[in-house]
Each structure stands twice: as C-alpha cells, then as structure tokens.
PDB file of C-alpha atoms and ligand atoms in Angstrom:
ATOM      1  CA  MET A   1      15.159  14.414 -25.642  1.00 49.00           C
ATOM      2  CA  ILE A   2      13.958  17.937 -26.299  1.00 52.00           C
ATOM      3  CA  ALA A   3      11.873  19.777 -23.749  1.00 53.00           C
ATOM      4  CA  SER A   4       8.954  20.271 -26.129  1.00 61.00           C
ATOM      5  CA  ASP A   5       8.369  16.524 -25.856  1.00 83.00           C
ATOM      6  CA  LEU A   6       8.020  16.773 -22.090  1.00 89.00           C
ATOM      7  CA  GLU A   7       4.263  17.211 -22.061  1.00 90.00           C
ATOM      8  CA  ALA A   8       3.798  14.155 -24.279  1.00 93.00           C
ATOM      9  CA  LEU A   9       6.162  12.164 -22.054  1.00 94.00           C
ATOM     10  CA  ALA A  10       4.217  13.236 -18.957  1.00 96.00           C
ATOM     11  CA  GLN A  11       1.011  11.955 -20.535  1.00 96.00           C
ATOM     12  CA  THR A  12       2.505   8.491 -20.972  1.00 96.00           C
ATOM     13  CA  HIS A  13       2.779   8.437 -17.159  1.00 96.00           C
ATOM     14  CA  GLY A  14      -0.780   9.706 -16.711  1.00 97.00           C
ATOM     15  CA  LEU A  15       0.513  13.151 -15.748  1.00 98.00           C
ATOM     16  CA  SER A  16      -0.500  16.557 -17.026  1.00 96.00           C
ATOM     17  CA  LEU A  17       1.499  19.774 -17.226  1.00 96.00           C
ATOM     18  CA  LEU A  18      -0.686  21.927 -14.972  1.00 96.00           C
ATOM     19  CA  GLY A  19       1.259  25.171 -15.265  1.00 95.00           C
ATOM     20  CA  GLY A  20       4.614  26.752 -14.742  1.00 95.00           C
ATOM     21  CA  PHE A  21       6.485  30.017 -14.691  1.00 94.00           C
ATOM     22  CA  HIS A  22       9.826  31.581 -15.440  1.00 94.00           C
ATOM     23  CA  THR A  23      11.983  32.390 -12.461  1.00 91.00           C
ATOM     24  CA  ASP A  24      13.034  35.887 -13.661  1.00 84.00           C
ATOM     25  CA  ALA A  25      13.615  38.228 -10.739  1.00 68.00           C
ATOM     26  CA  ARG A  26      12.161  35.798  -8.216  1.00 72.00           C
ATOM     27  CA  ASP A  27      13.562  34.701  -4.880  1.00 72.00           C
ATOM     28  CA  MET A  28      15.756  31.781  -5.980  1.00 76.00           C
ATOM     29  CA  SER A  29      16.176  30.228  -2.535  1.00 80.00           C
ATOM     30  CA  HIS A  30      13.888  27.269  -3.304  1.00 84.00           C
ATOM     31  CA  PHE A  31      15.103  26.606  -6.838  1.00 88.00           C
ATOM     32  CA  PRO A  32      18.180  24.688  -7.974  1.00 89.00           C
ATOM     33  CA  GLU A  33      20.955  26.985  -9.172  1.00 87.00           C
ATOM     34  CA  ASN A  34      20.458  28.256 -12.749  1.00 91.00           C
ATOM     35  CA  THR A  35      16.736  27.413 -12.854  1.00 94.00           C
ATOM     36  CA  GLN A  36      14.973  29.408 -15.555  1.00 94.00           C
ATOM     37  CA  SER A  37      11.571  27.702 -15.760  1.00 95.00           C
ATOM     38  CA  LEU A  38       9.619  25.653 -13.266  1.00 95.00           C
ATOM     39  CA  LEU A  39       6.929  23.239 -14.497  1.00 96.00           C
ATOM     40  CA  LEU A  40       4.200  21.737 -12.292  1.00 97.00           C
ATOM     41  CA  PHE A  41       2.792  18.249 -12.911  1.00 98.00           C
ATOM     42  CA  GLY A  42      -0.250  16.470 -11.531  1.00 98.00           C
ATOM     43  CA  PRO A  43      -2.439  13.495 -12.351  1.00 98.00           C
ATOM     44  CA  MET A  44      -4.569  13.365 -15.486  1.00 97.00           C
ATOM     45  CA  LEU A  45      -7.955  12.830 -13.875  1.00 95.00           C
ATOM     46  CA  GLN A  46      -9.024   9.842 -15.965  1.00 94.00           C
ATOM     47  CA  HIS A  47      -5.730   8.310 -17.042  1.00 96.00           C
ATOM     48  CA  PHE A  48      -3.477   8.430 -13.985  1.00 97.00           C
ATOM     49  CA  TRP A  49      -5.196   5.939 -11.690  1.00 98.00           C
ATOM     50  CA  PRO A  50      -5.417   2.940 -14.079  1.00 97.00           C
ATOM     51  CA  LEU A  51      -1.683   3.325 -14.797  1.00 97.00           C
ATOM     52  CA  PHE A  52      -0.736   3.858 -11.174  1.00 98.00           C
ATOM     53  CA  ILE A  53      -2.448   0.721  -9.858  1.00 98.00           C
ATOM     54  CA  GLU A  54      -0.368  -1.369 -12.277  1.00 98.00           C
ATOM     55  CA  SER A  55       2.875   0.065 -10.891  1.00 98.00           C
ATOM     56  CA  PRO A  56       5.342  -1.772  -8.635  1.00 98.00           C
ATOM     57  CA  GLU A  57       4.906   0.912  -5.968  1.00 98.00           C
ATOM     58  CA  TRP A  58       1.156   0.259  -5.673  1.00 97.00           C
ATOM     59  CA  ASN A  59       1.601  -3.496  -5.622  1.00 98.00           C
ATOM     60  CA  ASP A  60       4.608  -3.954  -3.319  1.00 97.00           C
ATOM     61  CA  GLY A  61       2.663  -3.229  -0.125  1.00 95.00           C
ATOM     62  CA  ASP A  62       5.209  -0.707   1.162  1.00 97.00           C
ATOM     63  CA  PRO A  63       4.122   2.689   2.558  1.00 95.00           C
ATOM     64  CA  ASP A  64       3.527   5.845   0.526  1.00 96.00           C
ATOM     65  CA  PRO A  65       3.153   4.217  -2.891  1.00 97.00           C
ATOM     66  CA  MET A  66       2.077   7.395  -4.686  1.00 98.00           C
ATOM     67  CA  ASP A  67       4.976   9.438  -3.354  1.00 98.00           C
ATOM     68  CA  ARG A  68       7.445   6.719  -4.327  1.00 98.00           C
ATOM     69  CA  TRP A  69       5.828   6.439  -7.762  1.00 98.00           C
ATOM     70  CA  SER A  70       6.136  10.195  -8.200  1.00 98.00           C
ATOM     71  CA  ILE A  71       9.803  10.210  -7.250  1.00 98.00           C
ATOM     72  CA  ARG A  72      10.637   7.435  -9.715  1.00 98.00           C
ATOM     73  CA  ASN A  73       8.672   8.756 -12.672  1.00 98.00           C
ATOM     74  CA  ILE A  74       9.091  12.508 -12.345  1.00 98.00           C
ATOM     75  CA  SER A  75      12.797  12.112 -11.600  1.00 98.00           C
ATOM     76  CA  ALA A  76      13.164  10.092 -14.815  1.00 97.00           C
ATOM     77  CA  MET A  77      11.267  12.745 -16.752  1.00 97.00           C
ATOM     78  CA  ALA A  78      13.470  15.475 -15.305  1.00 96.00           C
ATOM     79  CA  GLN A  79      16.646  13.616 -16.125  1.00 96.00           C
ATOM     80  CA  SER A  80      15.570  13.131 -19.724  1.00 94.00           C
ATOM     81  CA  VAL A  81      15.287  16.901 -20.263  1.00 93.00           C
ATOM     82  CA  GLY A  82      18.285  18.008 -18.177  1.00 94.00           C
ATOM     83  CA  GLY A  83      16.144  19.261 -15.306  1.00 96.00           C
ATOM     84  CA  GLN A  84      15.759  18.533 -11.620  1.00 97.00           C
ATOM     85  CA  ALA A  85      12.683  17.034  -9.966  1.00 98.00           C
ATOM     86  CA  LEU A  86      11.130  18.680  -6.900  1.00 97.00           C
ATOM     87  CA  PHE A  87       8.325  17.281  -4.743  1.00 98.00           C
ATOM     88  CA  PRO A  88       5.560  18.643  -2.502  1.00 97.00           C
ATOM     89  CA  PHE A  89       6.055  15.878   0.101  1.00 97.00           C
ATOM     90  CA  GLY A  90       8.979  14.579   2.136  1.00 94.00           C
ATOM     91  CA  GLY A  91       9.184  17.521   4.550  1.00 91.00           C
ATOM     92  CA  PRO A  92       9.284  19.350   6.782  1.00 94.00           C
ATOM     93  CA  PRO A  93      10.521  21.634   5.451  1.00 93.00           C
ATOM     94  CA  PHE A  94       8.191  21.569   2.462  1.00 95.00           C
ATOM     95  CA  LEU A  95       8.756  23.331  -0.822  1.00 96.00           C
ATOM     96  CA  PRO A  96       6.295  26.194  -1.524  1.00 95.00           C
ATOM     97  CA  PHE A  97       4.078  24.433  -4.058  1.00 96.00           C
ATOM     98  CA  TYR A  98       1.053  26.526  -3.038  1.00 96.00           C
ATOM     99  CA  SER A  99       2.941  29.698  -3.878  1.00 94.00           C
ATOM    100  CA  TRP A 100       4.299  28.156  -7.079  1.00 95.00           C
ATOM    101  CA  ALA A 101       0.755  27.204  -8.094  1.00 96.00           C
ATOM    102  CA  LEU A 102      -0.364  30.815  -7.698  1.00 95.00           C
ATOM    103  CA  GLN A 103       2.639  32.017  -9.705  1.00 93.00           C
ATOM    104  CA  SER A 104       1.726  29.675 -12.562  1.00 94.00           C
ATOM    105  CA  GLY A 105      -1.288  31.784 -13.555  1.00 94.00           C
ATOM    106  CA  ARG A 106      -3.283  28.562 -13.854  1.00 96.00           C
ATOM    107  CA  ALA A 107      -4.344  28.090 -10.204  1.00 97.00           C
ATOM    108  CA  TRP A 108      -5.903  30.437  -7.632  1.00 98.00           C
ATOM    109  CA  GLU A 109      -7.271  30.491  -4.127  1.00 97.00           C
ATOM    110  CA  SER A 110     -10.937  29.451  -4.203  1.00 97.00           C
ATOM    111  CA  PRO A 111     -13.607  30.878  -1.865  1.00 96.00           C
ATOM    112  CA  VAL A 112     -13.058  27.835   0.372  1.00 96.00           C
ATOM    113  CA  LYS A 113      -9.271  28.443   0.307  1.00 95.00           C
ATOM    114  CA  LEU A 114      -8.431  25.252  -1.599  1.00 96.00           C
ATOM    115  CA  LEU A 115      -6.554  25.838  -4.827  1.00 97.00           C
ATOM    116  CA  VAL A 116      -8.754  25.874  -7.918  1.00 98.00           C
ATOM    117  CA  HIS A 117      -7.294  25.165 -11.358  1.00 97.00           C
ATOM    118  CA  ASP A 118      -8.513  26.436 -14.711  1.00 97.00           C
ATOM    119  CA  ARG A 119      -9.013  22.905 -16.112  1.00 95.00           C
ATOM    120  CA  GLN A 120      -9.146  20.631 -13.065  1.00 97.00           C
ATOM    121  CA  GLY A 121     -11.105  22.844 -10.680  1.00 97.00           C
ATOM    122  CA  LEU A 122     -10.927  21.646  -7.076  1.00 97.00           C
ATOM    123  CA  TRP A 123      -9.474  18.263  -8.075  1.00 97.00           C
ATOM    124  CA  LEU A 124      -6.129  19.984  -8.491  1.00 97.00           C
ATOM    125  CA  SER A 125      -3.137  18.247  -6.957  1.00 97.00           C
ATOM    126  CA  TYR A 126       0.536  18.246  -7.796  1.00 98.00           C
ATOM    127  CA  ARG A 127       2.772  15.189  -7.805  1.00 98.00           C
ATOM    128  CA  GLY A 128       5.937  17.125  -8.487  1.00 98.00           C
ATOM    129  CA  ALA A 129       7.723  19.841 -10.421  1.00 98.00           C
ATOM    130  CA  ILE A 130      10.656  20.011 -12.803  1.00 97.00           C
ATOM    131  CA  ALA A 131      13.143  22.873 -12.611  1.00 96.00           C
ATOM    132  CA  LEU A 132      14.756  23.523 -15.995  1.00 95.00           C
ATOM    133  CA  PRO A 133      18.047  25.402 -16.569  1.00 95.00           C
ATOM    134  CA  TYR A 134      16.559  26.974 -19.714  1.00 94.00           C
ATOM    135  CA  ARG A 135      13.285  28.672 -20.638  1.00 93.00           C
ATOM    136  CA  TYR A 136      10.322  26.479 -21.489  1.00 93.00           C
ATOM    137  CA  ASP A 137       7.695  27.852 -23.832  1.00 91.00           C
ATOM    138  CA  LEU A 138       4.684  28.237 -21.537  1.00 90.00           C
ATOM    139  CA  PRO A 139       1.114  28.991 -22.620  1.00 84.00           C
ATOM    140  CA  PRO A 140      -0.290  32.366 -21.490  1.00 87.00           C
ATOM    141  CA  PRO A 141      -1.988  32.618 -18.063  1.00 86.00           C
ATOM    142  CA  THR A 142      -5.736  32.007 -17.959  1.00 93.00           C
ATOM    143  CA  LYS A 143      -8.608  33.464 -15.902  1.00 95.00           C
ATOM    144  CA  ARG A 144      -9.691  32.449 -12.408  1.00 97.00           C
ATOM    145  CA  PRO A 145     -12.871  30.399 -12.983  1.00 97.00           C
ATOM    146  CA  CYS A 146     -14.489  31.659  -9.775  1.00 98.00           C
ATOM    147  CA  GLU A 147     -14.963  35.117 -11.339  1.00 97.00           C
ATOM    148  CA  SER A 148     -17.548  33.743 -13.750  1.00 96.00           C
ATOM    149  CA  CYS A 149     -19.010  31.123 -11.386  1.00 97.00           C
ATOM    150  CA  ALA A 150     -22.279  32.780 -10.391  1.00 96.00           C
ATOM    151  CA  ASP A 151     -23.607  30.261  -7.869  1.00 96.00           C
ATOM    152  CA  LYS A 152     -20.300  29.235  -6.277  1.00 97.00           C
ATOM    153  CA  PRO A 153     -21.569  25.776  -5.281  1.00 97.00           C
ATOM    154  CA  CYS A 154     -18.364  25.039  -3.347  1.00 97.00           C
ATOM    155  CA  LEU A 155     -19.565  27.358  -0.583  1.00 97.00           C
ATOM    156  CA  ASN A 156     -22.589  25.281   0.404  1.00 97.00           C
ATOM    157  CA  ALA A 157     -21.594  21.750  -0.557  1.00 97.00           C
ATOM    158  CA  CYS A 158     -20.045  20.418   2.644  1.00 98.00           C
ATOM    159  CA  PRO A 159     -22.748  18.355   4.395  1.00 97.00           C
ATOM    160  CA  THR A 160     -21.358  19.234   7.819  1.00 96.00           C
ATOM    161  CA  GLN A 161     -20.276  22.828   7.112  1.00 96.00           C
ATOM    162  CA  ALA A 162     -16.681  21.930   7.906  1.00 96.00           C
ATOM    163  CA  LEU A 163     -15.409  23.583   4.725  1.00 96.00           C
ATOM    164  CA  VAL A 164     -17.032  26.951   4.108  1.00 93.00           C
ATOM    165  CA  LEU A 165     -16.098  30.476   3.077  1.00 94.00           C
ATOM    166  CA  GLY A 166     -12.442  30.927   3.993  1.00 88.00           C
ATOM    167  CA  HIS A 167     -12.465  28.301   6.731  1.00 90.00           C
ATOM    168  CA  TYR A 168     -11.713  24.583   7.039  1.00 94.00           C
ATOM    169  CA  ASP A 169     -12.565  22.873  10.338  1.00 96.00           C
ATOM    170  CA  VAL A 170     -10.407  19.756  10.016  1.00 96.00           C
ATOM    171  CA  PRO A 171     -11.607  18.034  13.248  1.00 96.00           C
ATOM    172  CA  ALA A 172     -15.244  18.500  12.182  1.00 97.00           C
ATOM    173  CA  CYS A 173     -14.455  17.012   8.773  1.00 97.00           C
ATOM    174  CA  ARG A 174     -12.679  14.007  10.304  1.00 96.00           C
ATOM    175  CA  ALA A 175     -15.540  13.440  12.763  1.00 97.00           C
ATOM    176  CA  PHE A 176     -18.077  13.498   9.914  1.00 97.00           C
ATOM    177  CA  LEU A 177     -16.067  10.988   7.885  1.00 97.00           C
ATOM    178  CA  LYS A 178     -16.299   8.504  10.749  1.00 95.00           C
ATOM    179  CA  THR A 179     -20.107   8.533  10.585  1.00 96.00           C
ATOM    180  CA  ASP A 180     -22.293   6.601   8.146  1.00 96.00           C
ATOM    181  CA  LEU A 181     -23.036   9.889   6.362  1.00 96.00           C
ATOM    182  CA  GLY A 182     -19.349  10.242   5.495  1.00 97.00           C
ATOM    183  CA  THR A 183     -19.434   7.321   3.063  1.00 96.00           C
ATOM    184  CA  GLY A 184     -19.995   9.542   0.021  1.00 96.00           C
ATOM    185  CA  CYS A 185     -16.944  11.695   0.741  1.00 97.00           C
ATOM    186  CA  LEU A 186     -14.819   8.649   1.517  1.00 97.00           C
ATOM    187  CA  SER A 187     -15.717   6.677  -1.587  1.00 97.00           C
ATOM    188  CA  GLN A 188     -16.120   9.453  -4.178  1.00 96.00           C
ATOM    189  CA  GLY A 189     -14.017  12.302  -2.791  1.00 97.00           C
ATOM    190  CA  CYS A 190     -14.731  15.460  -0.815  1.00 97.00           C
ATOM    191  CA  THR A 191     -18.223  16.682  -1.696  1.00 97.00           C
ATOM    192  CA  VAL A 192     -16.973  20.267  -1.894  1.00 97.00           C
ATOM    193  CA  ARG A 193     -14.354  19.323  -4.488  1.00 97.00           C
ATOM    194  CA  ARG A 194     -16.972  17.379  -6.455  1.00 96.00           C
ATOM    195  CA  ALA A 195     -19.389  20.313  -6.405  1.00 96.00           C
ATOM    196  CA  CYS A 196     -17.019  22.803  -8.058  1.00 97.00           C
ATOM    197  CA  SER A 197     -18.455  23.954 -11.377  1.00 96.00           C
ATOM    198  CA  VAL A 198     -15.119  23.274 -13.120  1.00 96.00           C
ATOM    199  CA  THR A 199     -14.760  19.869 -11.485  1.00 91.00           C
ATOM    200  CA  LEU A 200     -18.226  18.889 -12.701  1.00 87.00           C
ATOM    201  CA  SER A 201     -16.941  18.800 -16.258  1.00 87.00           C
ATOM    202  CA  CYS A 202     -13.835  16.726 -15.461  1.00 90.00           C
ATOM    203  CA  ALA A 203     -14.595  13.716 -13.266  1.00 89.00           C
ATOM    204  CA  ARG A 204     -11.761  11.988 -11.425  1.00 94.00           C
ATOM    205  CA  VAL A 205     -11.639   8.199 -11.150  1.00 95.00           C
ATOM    206  CA  GLU A 206     -13.368   7.308  -7.875  1.00 95.00           C
ATOM    207  CA  GLY A 207     -10.663   4.889  -6.785  1.00 96.00           C
ATOM    208  CA  HIS A 208      -8.168   7.745  -6.949  1.00 97.00           C
ATOM    209  CA  SER A 209     -10.351   9.974  -4.772  1.00 97.00           C
ATOM    210  CA  ALA A 210     -11.025   7.137  -2.334  1.00 97.00           C
ATOM    211  CA  TYR A 211      -7.295   6.531  -1.968  1.00 96.00           C
ATOM    212  CA  HIS A 212      -6.606  10.128  -0.909  1.00 96.00           C
ATOM    213  CA  MET A 213      -9.610  10.191   1.408  1.00 96.00           C
ATOM    214  CA  GLY A 214      -8.412   6.947   2.997  1.00 94.00           C
ATOM    215  CA  VAL A 215      -4.966   8.415   3.617  1.00 94.00           C
ATOM    216  CA  PHE A 216      -6.535  11.554   5.118  1.00 94.00           C
ATOM    217  CA  ASN A 217      -8.902   9.516   7.290  1.00 91.00           C
ATOM    218  CA  ARG A 218      -6.277   7.222   8.869  1.00 87.00           C
TER     219      ARG A 218
HETATM  220  S1  SF4 C 301     -14.519  15.599   2.985  1.00 71.28           S
HETATM  221 FE1  SF4 C 301     -16.743  15.833   3.279  1.00 71.28          FE
HETATM  222  S2  SF4 C 301     -16.956  16.551   5.413  1.00 71.28           S
HETATM  223 FE2  SF4 C 301     -14.817  16.888   4.810  1.00 71.28          FE
HETATM  224  S3  SF4 C 301     -14.742  18.988   4.036  1.00 71.28           S
HETATM  225 FE3  SF4 C 301     -15.110  17.664   2.262  1.00 71.28          FE
HETATM  226  S4  SF4 C 301     -17.336  17.632   2.059  1.00 71.28           S
HETATM  227 FE4  SF4 C 301     -16.896  18.386   4.117  1.00 71.28          FE
HETATM  228  S1  SF4 C 302     -17.413  26.216  -7.460  1.00 71.28           S
HETATM  229 FE1  SF4 C 302     -17.048  28.118  -8.589  1.00 71.28          FE
HETATM  230  S2  SF4 C 302     -16.376  29.559  -7.005  1.00 71.28           S
HETATM  231 FE2  SF4 C 302     -16.118  27.508  -6.150  1.00 71.28          FE
HETATM  232  S3  SF4 C 302     -14.011  26.928  -6.617  1.00 71.28           S
HETATM  233 FE3  SF4 C 302     -15.282  26.129  -8.263  1.00 71.28          FE
HETATM  234  S4  SF4 C 302     -15.214  27.730  -9.846  1.00 71.28           S
HETATM  235 FE4  SF4 C 302     -14.503  28.672  -7.927  1.00 71.28          FE
END
C-alpha cells in the first residue's frame, strides 16, 4: 500500500487525519528511529461511533474498549504503510500528544486551555499517531480559529464556571456532573466543547460524547 492511500484507509475505520509534521531538527527522543513524518489520527465526528459500536472491542464487555480498538486498527494501518503506531494512552509515561498537536499547525491552545482544532474545534481528540520512516505530503498549516472568533463563547459556557479562562477546576466539574443539572453535559458532552464556534458546525454523535463523559465521571 502507498502512503497516499492512508487517509482513505483511515476513513474506512471512521478516523480522520487531523494533522502531522515532519521531524526535521526536532528532539527525536519520543519518535521511533528514522521517523521522518508523524501523522495524528482521531475520530470522524459523525462516522466513527456507528462503526465503533459494531466492533468486537465494544461488544466483548472487557475494559477500555476504545483504547483496544485504537491499538488494533491504527496498528494495522501503520503496518500497511511501513510505519509504527503510537498512542496517547497506556502510560505513565505518556507520549507528548499535546505538544505534537501544537506542532501539527492544525491545533492550538484555546482560551480555556483545551486544544482547539481548525475543523473539529473543541471536539478534538486523538486515538493515535503513525510515525513514518519517509516524508508524507502534508497540507499547509492553517489559522487558529480563536483569532477570528469575536464572542469566544467557550469562555462563558460552563454552567458551573468550572472551565473558564485559562483554568479548569476538575473537582467542581465532577461535583456538578453528579447533580441533576449535569445531565446535559453527561448525555451530550461538555457544554463548553459544544459551545465552541467551530464545534457548532460539526456535531459529534451524542453516544460518543456520552461515552467519554461516562468514563470521566466514574
Ligand atoms: S463537563 Fe460541564 S461542568 Fe464540566 S467543564 Fe464541561 S461544561 Fe463545565
Ligand atoms: S469558541 Fe472561539 S475562542 Fe473558544 S475555542 Fe472555539 S474558536 Fe476558540
């Protein structure tokens, strides 16, 4: 298989190529030897969940179904293009996906500190990366959407002010989720993420959001 088919292959798994970068002159300590390009993959917001809930990992009742799904599918993708799969879970230690996201030129720190993506807004999440021993033809970097977001609705969306400018009060968020008022966040996803002006144009399947909120709220 040739690498140019990788994006199409990812889409058959409900995954999207969310960015990447070349490793020229970078600290290579976190990359496999000879890595030249690193590609970041995350769920397609509408297509991932219906595929995932048909998978053996979702249906076998064992723990961490999404992580196990990611390992199986992204490892297979990597193998088919001569690369190596890397994952944001399984630590500590954890690989520096946050830093890699920033280096991709497609994701930035938002006013509420969460990563914001040019196409997925505050829904952004990564299921894995593929390190390639050759250069992959990457699209040019884009612009941080927050620069042109006049009202910045993310700053005032949290109903309990747990997630505000530059600060996330995790205990306050967890306490809110245990109240009746937390139902909206639990069933549809974090209200701050949903309020992002980029996110508004790219809804995520509610079951997918509810799954992550359920894991967070255990
Ligand atoms: S999940 Fe709800 S309470 Fe928690 S930070 Fe998001 S909006 Fe606030
Ligand atoms: S609501 Fe606007 S300022 Fe906030 S993360 Fe989204 S694009 Fe950036």
